[in-house]
Amino acid sequence: MSAQKDTQSAKEQEKLKAIPLQSFLKYANAFYLSIGMLAYDHKYSQKWKEVLLHWTFIAQMVNLNTVLVSELIYVFLAIGKGSNFLEATMNLSFIGFVIVGDLKIWYISRQRQRLTQVVSRLEELHPEGLAQQEPYNIGYHLSGYSRYSKFYFGMHMVLIWTYNLYWAVYYLVCDFWLGMRQFERMLPYYCWVPWDWSTGYSYYFMYISQNIAGQACLSGQLAADMLMCALVTLVVMHFIRLSAHIEGHVAGIGPFQRDLEFLQATVAYHQSLIHLCQDINEIFGVSLLSNFVSSSFTICFVGFQMTIGSKIDNLVMLVLFLFCAMVQVFMIATHAQRLVDASEQIGKAVYNHDWFRADLRYRKMLILIIKRAQQPSRLKATMFLNISLVTVSDLLQLSYKFFALLRTMYVN
C-alpha cells in the first residue's frame, strides 16, 4: 500500500516539474487579459470574472475607436486644407497601427471557438510527465520562444510608452523642474475634437484616454502575434519529434504487422499536425495579411518622415517605430520559415530511416508519405501570400516603392 502511495506521489512530483502547455501561451494570455479578452475558453474560469472582462473589453474598444475616429478626422481636415502635411503623414503611421490592432482584436475574438479547439488538440498531443517530455526537448523550444517574445513585447512597450509619456516628461523636466520654457500642452497623437482640449481638465482626460487606447491597441497586436507564434512553435516541436521518431525506427526486424502499426501511427500523427497548421492559417490568415500590408506602409511613412528632416526627439521615436515594425516582420517570418523547414524534414526522415530490410508493401507505402511531405506546411496570409524569410525582401521592395512615390509627391 505504501509502495503504491510512493509511486503516485512520485508521478505527481514528476508532473509538477514537467512544462505545461500554458507556459507557451502565458504572454499572449496576459496581454489579452489586459484588454478584457479571452482568446479561447479557459478551464475553471469563473462567471463573475468573465462578466467583468466582458465590460472591460467593451470600454476599451469604445475608447480605442473613439481615439481612432478623432485621428482620422484630423488627417482628412489637414489634407483637405493643404496644411499640416507632415503631421498628417505621421498620423497615418499611427492610424495604420491602430486599424491593424482593431482588426486583429475583432477577428481573433470571432475565432474563439476554433482557437479553443486548436488549443485542446495541442493539449491532447502535449506529453504530461517529465520522462515523456524529454524526447520533445520542450525546454529548448520554450526558452527560444520566450526569448523572442520578451524582446518583441519589450521593444514595443518601450515604443508605445516613449510616445505616450514624452510630453508628460517634457513638461516635468523643461517647465516644472528646470523652468527653461513655457510648456505648450500637446497630446501624444494628433487628433480633432469639437472642443478646446488644451484647457482645464479636458487635457488630462484626453491625455489619459490616448494612453489607454495606445496600450489597448498594442496589447491586441502583441497578443495575436505571440499567440500565433506560440502555436507555431508547438507544431514545429511536434514535427521535429515526429522526424526523430521516424529516423529511429528500424523496419523489417519483426513481423510486418509491427511495421504497419508504426506507419499507421506515424501517418495519423502527421495528419493531425497538418490539420493544425491549416486551422492556424484559417484563424490568423487575416491577421497576417494586415501585418504585412501595414508594415509596408509603416516603413514607408516612417522612412519618409526621417528623410525630410525632423527634430532629434521626433527622430528617436521614428527610429523606434521603424525598428519595431521590422522586428514584427522578422519574428513572424522566422517562425514561418521554421515551420516550413520542420515539415519538410518529415520526408527526409522517412528516406533516412532503416527501411532496407522491410517488406515490399511497407516500402511502397513510404513513397506516399514522402510525396505528401514534399508539400510543406506554411503560414499563409490568406490566399495572397505564403510567408517565409523570402517575404521580408519582397516587403522591403514594396515599401521602397511607396516611399519613392510619397517623396516625389512631397517634392513636387
PDB file of C-alpha atoms in Angstrom, residues 61-314:
ATOM      1  CA  MET A  61     -12.890  49.124 -27.556  1.00  0.00           C
ATOM      2  CA  VAL A  62     -15.142  52.186 -27.279  1.00  0.00           C
ATOM      3  CA  ASN A  63     -12.198  54.305 -26.121  1.00  0.00           C
ATOM      4  CA  LEU A  64      -9.846  52.887 -28.778  1.00  0.00           C
ATOM      5  CA  ASN A  65     -12.228  53.511 -31.677  1.00  0.00           C
ATOM      6  CA  THR A  66     -13.152  56.990 -30.431  1.00  0.00           C
ATOM      7  CA  VAL A  67      -9.470  57.940 -30.486  1.00  0.00           C
ATOM      8  CA  LEU A  68      -9.124  56.362 -33.944  1.00  0.00           C
ATOM      9  CA  VAL A  69     -12.021  58.414 -35.354  1.00  0.00           C
ATOM     10  CA  SER A  70     -10.575  61.642 -33.931  1.00  0.00           C
ATOM     11  CA  GLU A  71      -7.213  60.889 -35.582  1.00  0.00           C
ATOM     12  CA  LEU A  72      -8.864  60.141 -38.929  1.00  0.00           C
ATOM     13  CA  ILE A  73     -10.807  63.420 -38.847  1.00  0.00           C
ATOM     14  CA  TYR A  74      -7.565  65.313 -38.161  1.00  0.00           C
ATOM     15  CA  VAL A  75      -5.881  63.728 -41.210  1.00  0.00           C
ATOM     16  CA  PHE A  76      -8.860  64.413 -43.515  1.00  0.00           C
ATOM     17  CA  LEU A  77      -9.025  68.045 -42.402  1.00  0.00           C
ATOM     18  CA  ALA A  78      -5.260  68.524 -42.771  1.00  0.00           C
ATOM     19  CA  ILE A  79      -5.210  67.075 -46.292  1.00  0.00           C
ATOM     20  CA  GLY A  80      -8.373  68.965 -47.288  1.00  0.00           C
ATOM     21  CA  LYS A  81      -6.963  72.311 -46.138  1.00  0.00           C
ATOM     22  CA  GLY A  82      -3.500  71.568 -47.513  1.00  0.00           C
ATOM     23  CA  SER A  83      -1.886  72.283 -44.142  1.00  0.00           C
ATOM     24  CA  ASN A  84       0.000  70.209 -41.547  1.00  0.00           C
ATOM     25  CA  PHE A  85       1.058  67.693 -44.214  1.00  0.00           C
ATOM     26  CA  LEU A  86       3.962  66.355 -42.138  1.00  0.00           C
ATOM     27  CA  GLU A  87       1.780  65.876 -39.055  1.00  0.00           C
ATOM     28  CA  ALA A  88      -0.845  64.140 -41.202  1.00  0.00           C
ATOM     29  CA  THR A  89       1.667  61.661 -42.651  1.00  0.00           C
ATOM     30  CA  MET A  90       2.980  60.935 -39.143  1.00  0.00           C
ATOM     31  CA  ASN A  91      -0.573  60.348 -38.000  1.00  0.00           C
ATOM     32  CA  LEU A  92      -1.132  57.919 -40.875  1.00  0.00           C
ATOM     33  CA  SER A  93       1.525  55.651 -39.361  1.00  0.00           C
ATOM     34  CA  PHE A  94      -0.332  55.666 -36.034  1.00  0.00           C
ATOM     35  CA  ILE A  95      -3.702  55.192 -37.731  1.00  0.00           C
ATOM     36  CA  GLY A  96      -2.429  52.178 -39.646  1.00  0.00           C
ATOM     37  CA  PHE A  97      -1.133  50.691 -36.403  1.00  0.00           C
ATOM     38  CA  VAL A  98      -4.488  51.232 -34.669  1.00  0.00           C
ATOM     39  CA  ILE A  99      -6.556  49.859 -37.554  1.00  0.00           C
ATOM     40  CA  VAL A 100      -4.459  46.692 -37.650  1.00  0.00           C
ATOM     41  CA  GLY A 101      -4.756  46.295 -33.867  1.00  0.00           C
ATOM     42  CA  ASP A 102      -8.510  46.828 -34.089  1.00  0.00           C
ATOM     43  CA  LEU A 103      -8.821  44.289 -36.907  1.00  0.00           C
ATOM     44  CA  LYS A 104      -6.770  41.688 -35.052  1.00  0.00           C
ATOM     45  CA  ILE A 105      -8.820  42.052 -31.866  1.00  0.00           C
ATOM     46  CA  TRP A 106     -12.115  41.808 -33.744  1.00  0.00           C
ATOM     47  CA  TYR A 107     -11.110  38.878 -35.932  1.00  0.00           C
ATOM     48  CA  ILE A 108      -9.468  36.800 -33.174  1.00  0.00           C
ATOM     49  CA  SER A 109     -12.483  37.352 -30.915  1.00  0.00           C
ATOM     50  CA  ARG A 110     -14.654  35.827 -33.666  1.00  0.00           C
ATOM     51  CA  GLN A 111     -12.345  32.799 -33.872  1.00  0.00           C
ATOM     52  CA  ARG A 112     -12.631  31.921 -30.175  1.00  0.00           C
ATOM     53  CA  GLN A 113     -14.379  28.574 -30.709  1.00  0.00           C
ATOM     54  CA  ARG A 114     -11.875  27.404 -33.323  1.00  0.00           C
ATOM     55  CA  LEU A 115      -8.946  28.591 -31.202  1.00  0.00           C
ATOM     56  CA  THR A 116     -10.339  26.623 -28.272  1.00  0.00           C
ATOM     57  CA  GLN A 117     -10.402  23.501 -30.443  1.00  0.00           C
ATOM     58  CA  VAL A 118      -6.792  24.043 -31.591  1.00  0.00           C
ATOM     59  CA  VAL A 119      -5.548  24.532 -28.020  1.00  0.00           C
ATOM     60  CA  SER A 120      -7.479  21.442 -26.872  1.00  0.00           C
ATOM     61  CA  ARG A 121      -5.932  19.304 -29.616  1.00  0.00           C
ATOM     62  CA  LEU A 122      -2.456  20.546 -28.731  1.00  0.00           C
ATOM     63  CA  GLU A 123      -3.122  19.724 -25.091  1.00  0.00           C
ATOM     64  CA  GLU A 124      -4.041  16.173 -26.132  1.00  0.00           C
ATOM     65  CA  LEU A 125      -0.737  15.867 -28.016  1.00  0.00           C
ATOM     66  CA  HIS A 126       1.292  17.527 -25.239  1.00  0.00           C
ATOM     67  CA  PRO A 127       3.279  14.998 -23.143  1.00  0.00           C
ATOM     68  CA  GLU A 128       2.477  15.257 -19.437  1.00  0.00           C
ATOM     69  CA  GLY A 129       5.300  13.644 -17.492  1.00  0.00           C
ATOM     70  CA  LEU A 130       8.916  14.756 -17.372  1.00  0.00           C
ATOM     71  CA  ALA A 131      10.097  11.450 -18.864  1.00  0.00           C
ATOM     72  CA  GLN A 132       7.600  11.757 -21.744  1.00  0.00           C
ATOM     73  CA  GLN A 133       8.642  15.364 -22.411  1.00  0.00           C
ATOM     74  CA  GLU A 134      12.345  14.654 -22.661  1.00  0.00           C
ATOM     75  CA  PRO A 135      12.312  13.390 -26.302  1.00  0.00           C
ATOM     76  CA  TYR A 136      10.371  16.513 -27.339  1.00  0.00           C
ATOM     77  CA  ASN A 137      13.052  18.864 -25.959  1.00  0.00           C
ATOM     78  CA  ILE A 138      10.282  21.128 -24.679  1.00  0.00           C
ATOM     79  CA  GLY A 139      12.578  23.258 -22.520  1.00  0.00           C
ATOM     80  CA  TYR A 140      14.663  24.218 -25.549  1.00  0.00           C
ATOM     81  CA  HIS A 141      11.608  25.235 -27.601  1.00  0.00           C
ATOM     82  CA  LEU A 142      10.077  27.165 -24.696  1.00  0.00           C
ATOM     83  CA  SER A 143      13.263  29.090 -23.930  1.00  0.00           C
ATOM     84  CA  GLY A 144      13.682  30.038 -27.596  1.00  0.00           C
ATOM     85  CA  TYR A 145      10.091  31.206 -27.879  1.00  0.00           C
ATOM     86  CA  SER A 146      10.367  33.120 -24.570  1.00  0.00           C
ATOM     87  CA  ARG A 147      13.463  34.996 -25.767  1.00  0.00           C
ATOM     88  CA  TYR A 148      11.723  36.039 -28.982  1.00  0.00           C
ATOM     89  CA  SER A 149       8.578  37.083 -27.104  1.00  0.00           C
ATOM     90  CA  LYS A 150      10.329  39.099 -24.380  1.00  0.00           C
ATOM     91  CA  PHE A 151      12.395  41.005 -26.914  1.00  0.00           C
ATOM     92  CA  TYR A 152       9.337  41.534 -29.105  1.00  0.00           C
ATOM     93  CA  PHE A 153       6.951  42.880 -26.489  1.00  0.00           C
ATOM     94  CA  GLY A 154       9.788  44.678 -24.644  1.00  0.00           C
ATOM     95  CA  MET A 155      10.661  46.737 -27.729  1.00  0.00           C
ATOM     96  CA  HIS A 156       7.023  47.563 -28.402  1.00  0.00           C
ATOM     97  CA  MET A 157       6.396  48.573 -24.782  1.00  0.00           C
ATOM     98  CA  VAL A 158       9.380  50.926 -24.957  1.00  0.00           C
ATOM     99  CA  LEU A 159       7.993  52.344 -28.215  1.00  0.00           C
ATOM    100  CA  ILE A 160       4.421  52.952 -27.085  1.00  0.00           C
ATOM    101  CA  TRP A 161       5.312  54.463 -23.728  1.00  0.00           C
ATOM    102  CA  THR A 162       8.018  56.640 -25.257  1.00  0.00           C
ATOM    103  CA  TYR A 163       5.246  58.143 -27.392  1.00  0.00           C
ATOM    104  CA  ASN A 164       2.681  58.195 -24.599  1.00  0.00           C
ATOM    105  CA  LEU A 165       4.809  59.778 -21.883  1.00  0.00           C
ATOM    106  CA  TYR A 166       7.016  62.063 -23.977  1.00  0.00           C
ATOM    107  CA  TRP A 167       5.055  65.263 -23.403  1.00  0.00           C
ATOM    108  CA  ALA A 168       4.463  64.492 -19.725  1.00  0.00           C
ATOM    109  CA  VAL A 169       8.205  64.016 -19.157  1.00  0.00           C
ATOM    110  CA  TYR A 170       8.935  67.077 -21.283  1.00  0.00           C
ATOM    111  CA  TYR A 171       6.681  69.181 -19.059  1.00  0.00           C
ATOM    112  CA  LEU A 172       8.165  67.825 -15.813  1.00  0.00           C
ATOM    113  CA  VAL A 173      11.775  68.399 -16.913  1.00  0.00           C
ATOM    114  CA  CYS A 174      11.708  71.563 -19.045  1.00  0.00           C
ATOM    115  CA  ASP A 175       8.882  73.518 -17.415  1.00  0.00           C
ATOM    116  CA  PHE A 176       8.248  72.255 -13.899  1.00  0.00           C
ATOM    117  CA  TRP A 177      11.821  71.331 -12.897  1.00  0.00           C
ATOM    118  CA  LEU A 178      14.246  73.453 -14.947  1.00  0.00           C
ATOM    119  CA  GLY A 179      11.884  76.302 -15.830  1.00  0.00           C
ATOM    120  CA  MET A 180      13.536  76.575 -19.255  1.00  0.00           C
ATOM    121  CA  ARG A 181      10.458  77.411 -21.305  1.00  0.00           C
ATOM    122  CA  GLN A 182       6.715  77.758 -21.193  1.00  0.00           C
ATOM    123  CA  PHE A 183       5.099  74.399 -21.803  1.00  0.00           C
ATOM    124  CA  GLU A 184       2.638  74.162 -24.671  1.00  0.00           C
ATOM    125  CA  ARG A 185       0.127  71.428 -23.994  1.00  0.00           C
ATOM    126  CA  MET A 186       0.409  68.606 -26.500  1.00  0.00           C
ATOM    127  CA  LEU A 187      -1.126  65.156 -26.856  1.00  0.00           C
ATOM    128  CA  PRO A 188       0.769  62.001 -27.821  1.00  0.00           C
ATOM    129  CA  TYR A 189      -1.195  61.716 -31.106  1.00  0.00           C
ATOM    130  CA  TYR A 190      -2.686  64.422 -33.322  1.00  0.00           C
ATOM    131  CA  CYS A 191      -6.471  64.409 -33.179  1.00  0.00           C
ATOM    132  CA  TRP A 192      -9.556  66.566 -33.716  1.00  0.00           C
ATOM    133  CA  VAL A 193     -12.368  67.040 -31.204  1.00  0.00           C
ATOM    134  CA  PRO A 194     -15.189  69.638 -31.317  1.00  0.00           C
ATOM    135  CA  TRP A 195     -13.938  71.459 -28.202  1.00  0.00           C
ATOM    136  CA  ASP A 196     -10.728  73.049 -26.958  1.00  0.00           C
ATOM    137  CA  TRP A 197      -8.963  70.105 -25.320  1.00  0.00           C
ATOM    138  CA  SER A 198      -5.964  72.169 -24.176  1.00  0.00           C
ATOM    139  CA  THR A 199      -7.819  73.907 -21.327  1.00  0.00           C
ATOM    140  CA  GLY A 200      -8.785  72.664 -17.884  1.00  0.00           C
ATOM    141  CA  TYR A 201      -9.230  69.013 -17.048  1.00  0.00           C
ATOM    142  CA  SER A 202     -10.146  68.186 -20.651  1.00  0.00           C
ATOM    143  CA  TYR A 203      -6.443  67.989 -21.477  1.00  0.00           C
ATOM    144  CA  TYR A 204      -5.759  65.403 -18.762  1.00  0.00           C
ATOM    145  CA  PHE A 205      -8.808  63.392 -19.804  1.00  0.00           C
ATOM    146  CA  MET A 206      -7.671  63.358 -23.454  1.00  0.00           C
ATOM    147  CA  TYR A 207      -4.094  62.505 -22.487  1.00  0.00           C
ATOM    148  CA  ILE A 208      -5.131  59.529 -20.335  1.00  0.00           C
ATOM    149  CA  SER A 209      -7.656  58.386 -22.939  1.00  0.00           C
ATOM    150  CA  GLN A 210      -4.999  58.322 -25.672  1.00  0.00           C
ATOM    151  CA  ASN A 211      -2.546  56.486 -23.405  1.00  0.00           C
ATOM    152  CA  ILE A 212      -5.116  53.778 -22.606  1.00  0.00           C
ATOM    153  CA  ALA A 213      -6.070  53.488 -26.281  1.00  0.00           C
ATOM    154  CA  GLY A 214      -2.437  53.155 -27.330  1.00  0.00           C
ATOM    155  CA  GLN A 215      -1.804  50.398 -24.813  1.00  0.00           C
ATOM    156  CA  ALA A 216      -5.035  48.583 -25.756  1.00  0.00           C
ATOM    157  CA  CYS A 217      -4.100  48.634 -29.433  1.00  0.00           C
ATOM    158  CA  LEU A 218      -0.593  47.426 -28.643  1.00  0.00           C
ATOM    159  CA  SER A 219      -1.922  44.613 -26.437  1.00  0.00           C
ATOM    160  CA  GLY A 220      -4.221  43.408 -29.215  1.00  0.00           C
ATOM    161  CA  GLN A 221      -1.362  43.438 -31.715  1.00  0.00           C
ATOM    162  CA  LEU A 222       1.192  41.739 -29.473  1.00  0.00           C
ATOM    163  CA  ALA A 223      -1.207  39.112 -28.136  1.00  0.00           C
ATOM    164  CA  ALA A 224      -2.297  37.961 -31.608  1.00  0.00           C
ATOM    165  CA  ASP A 225       1.284  37.718 -32.885  1.00  0.00           C
ATOM    166  CA  MET A 226       2.618  35.936 -29.796  1.00  0.00           C
ATOM    167  CA  LEU A 227      -0.320  33.526 -29.670  1.00  0.00           C
ATOM    168  CA  MET A 228       0.229  32.583 -33.298  1.00  0.00           C
ATOM    169  CA  CYS A 229       3.984  32.166 -32.796  1.00  0.00           C
ATOM    170  CA  ALA A 230       3.371  30.041 -29.680  1.00  0.00           C
ATOM    171  CA  LEU A 231       1.066  27.702 -31.607  1.00  0.00           C
ATOM    172  CA  VAL A 232       3.547  27.510 -34.498  1.00  0.00           C
ATOM    173  CA  THR A 233       6.380  26.737 -32.049  1.00  0.00           C
ATOM    174  CA  LEU A 234       4.368  23.869 -30.588  1.00  0.00           C
ATOM    175  CA  VAL A 235       3.588  22.453 -34.043  1.00  0.00           C
ATOM    176  CA  VAL A 236       7.268  22.768 -35.051  1.00  0.00           C
ATOM    177  CA  MET A 237       8.211  20.907 -31.863  1.00  0.00           C
ATOM    178  CA  HIS A 238       5.901  18.045 -32.818  1.00  0.00           C
ATOM    179  CA  PHE A 239       7.217  17.949 -36.406  1.00  0.00           C
ATOM    180  CA  ILE A 240      10.794  17.674 -35.098  1.00  0.00           C
ATOM    181  CA  ARG A 241       9.779  14.955 -32.644  1.00  0.00           C
ATOM    182  CA  LEU A 242       7.991  13.034 -35.410  1.00  0.00           C
ATOM    183  CA  SER A 243      11.076  13.259 -37.643  1.00  0.00           C
ATOM    184  CA  ALA A 244      13.302  11.880 -34.887  1.00  0.00           C
ATOM    185  CA  HIS A 245      10.792   9.121 -34.138  1.00  0.00           C
ATOM    186  CA  ILE A 246      10.739   8.045 -37.800  1.00  0.00           C
ATOM    187  CA  GLU A 247      14.524   8.083 -38.139  1.00  0.00           C
ATOM    188  CA  GLY A 248      14.887   5.931 -35.044  1.00  0.00           C
ATOM    189  CA  HIS A 249      12.638   3.181 -36.370  1.00  0.00           C
ATOM    190  CA  VAL A 250      14.258   0.037 -37.751  1.00  0.00           C
ATOM    191  CA  ALA A 251      11.922  -1.749 -40.168  1.00  0.00           C
ATOM    192  CA  GLY A 252      11.996  -5.413 -41.122  1.00  0.00           C
ATOM    193  CA  ILE A 253      13.311  -6.893 -37.868  1.00  0.00           C
ATOM    194  CA  GLY A 254       9.916  -8.178 -36.786  1.00  0.00           C
ATOM    195  CA  PRO A 255       6.566  -9.165 -38.276  1.00  0.00           C
ATOM    196  CA  PHE A 256       5.045  -6.957 -40.960  1.00  0.00           C
ATOM    197  CA  GLN A 257       2.163  -6.072 -38.613  1.00  0.00           C
ATOM    198  CA  ARG A 258       4.633  -4.230 -36.349  1.00  0.00           C
ATOM    199  CA  ASP A 259       5.835  -2.032 -39.193  1.00  0.00           C
ATOM    200  CA  LEU A 260       2.267  -1.481 -40.390  1.00  0.00           C
ATOM    201  CA  GLU A 261       1.182  -0.268 -36.949  1.00  0.00           C
ATOM    202  CA  PHE A 262       4.181   2.062 -36.890  1.00  0.00           C
ATOM    203  CA  LEU A 263       3.150   3.527 -40.253  1.00  0.00           C
ATOM    204  CA  GLN A 264      -0.467   3.948 -39.162  1.00  0.00           C
ATOM    205  CA  ALA A 265       0.560   5.827 -36.009  1.00  0.00           C
ATOM    206  CA  THR A 266       3.047   7.957 -37.974  1.00  0.00           C
ATOM    207  CA  VAL A 267       0.524   8.923 -40.661  1.00  0.00           C
ATOM    208  CA  ALA A 268      -2.143   9.751 -38.058  1.00  0.00           C
ATOM    209  CA  TYR A 269       0.321  11.948 -36.138  1.00  0.00           C
ATOM    210  CA  HIS A 270       1.449  13.662 -39.352  1.00  0.00           C
ATOM    211  CA  GLN A 271      -2.134  14.284 -40.475  1.00  0.00           C
ATOM    212  CA  SER A 272      -3.069  15.820 -37.125  1.00  0.00           C
ATOM    213  CA  LEU A 273      -0.145  18.266 -37.409  1.00  0.00           C
ATOM    214  CA  ILE A 274      -1.121  19.184 -40.985  1.00  0.00           C
ATOM    215  CA  HIS A 275      -4.714  19.855 -39.882  1.00  0.00           C
ATOM    216  CA  LEU A 276      -3.443  22.008 -37.003  1.00  0.00           C
ATOM    217  CA  CYS A 277      -1.425  24.107 -39.482  1.00  0.00           C
ATOM    218  CA  GLN A 278      -4.487  24.539 -41.677  1.00  0.00           C
ATOM    219  CA  ASP A 279      -6.557  25.697 -38.702  1.00  0.00           C
ATOM    220  CA  ILE A 280      -3.842  28.139 -37.614  1.00  0.00           C
ATOM    221  CA  ASN A 281      -3.835  29.635 -41.120  1.00  0.00           C
ATOM    222  CA  GLU A 282      -7.618  30.000 -41.121  1.00  0.00           C
ATOM    223  CA  ILE A 283      -7.543  31.664 -37.702  1.00  0.00           C
ATOM    224  CA  PHE A 284      -4.612  34.033 -38.269  1.00  0.00           C
ATOM    225  CA  GLY A 285      -4.654  34.485 -42.066  1.00  0.00           C
ATOM    226  CA  VAL A 286      -6.364  37.897 -41.989  1.00  0.00           C
ATOM    227  CA  SER A 287      -4.154  38.999 -39.106  1.00  0.00           C
ATOM    228  CA  LEU A 288      -1.019  38.020 -41.026  1.00  0.00           C
ATOM    229  CA  LEU A 289      -2.157  39.835 -44.169  1.00  0.00           C
ATOM    230  CA  SER A 290      -2.901  43.018 -42.215  1.00  0.00           C
ATOM    231  CA  ASN A 291       0.504  42.721 -40.531  1.00  0.00           C
ATOM    232  CA  PHE A 292       2.451  42.704 -43.762  1.00  0.00           C
ATOM    233  CA  VAL A 293       0.353  45.335 -45.548  1.00  0.00           C
ATOM    234  CA  SER A 294       0.509  47.725 -42.575  1.00  0.00           C
ATOM    235  CA  SER A 295       4.234  47.111 -42.051  1.00  0.00           C
ATOM    236  CA  SER A 296       4.866  48.048 -45.663  1.00  0.00           C
ATOM    237  CA  PHE A 297       3.046  51.378 -45.256  1.00  0.00           C
ATOM    238  CA  THR A 298       4.561  51.989 -41.817  1.00  0.00           C
ATOM    239  CA  ILE A 299       8.118  51.535 -43.084  1.00  0.00           C
ATOM    240  CA  CYS A 300       7.264  53.830 -45.994  1.00  0.00           C
ATOM    241  CA  PHE A 301       5.747  56.659 -43.924  1.00  0.00           C
ATOM    242  CA  VAL A 302       8.345  56.487 -41.141  1.00  0.00           C
ATOM    243  CA  GLY A 303      11.177  56.437 -43.656  1.00  0.00           C
ATOM    244  CA  PHE A 304       9.647  59.487 -45.354  1.00  0.00           C
ATOM    245  CA  GLN A 305       9.440  61.356 -42.054  1.00  0.00           C
ATOM    246  CA  MET A 306      13.076  60.558 -41.312  1.00  0.00           C
ATOM    247  CA  THR A 307      14.370  61.806 -44.684  1.00  0.00           C
ATOM    248  CA  ILE A 308      12.630  65.190 -44.719  1.00  0.00           C
ATOM    249  CA  GLY A 309      14.325  66.343 -41.534  1.00  0.00           C
ATOM    250  CA  SER A 310      12.919  66.191 -38.022  1.00  0.00           C
ATOM    251  CA  LYS A 311      13.828  67.270 -34.533  1.00  0.00           C
ATOM    252  CA  ILE A 312      16.123  64.919 -32.675  1.00  0.00           C
ATOM    253  CA  ASP A 313      13.390  63.811 -30.245  1.00  0.00           C
ATOM    254  CA  ASN A 314      10.974  63.034 -33.094  1.00  0.00           C
TER     255      ASN A 314
END
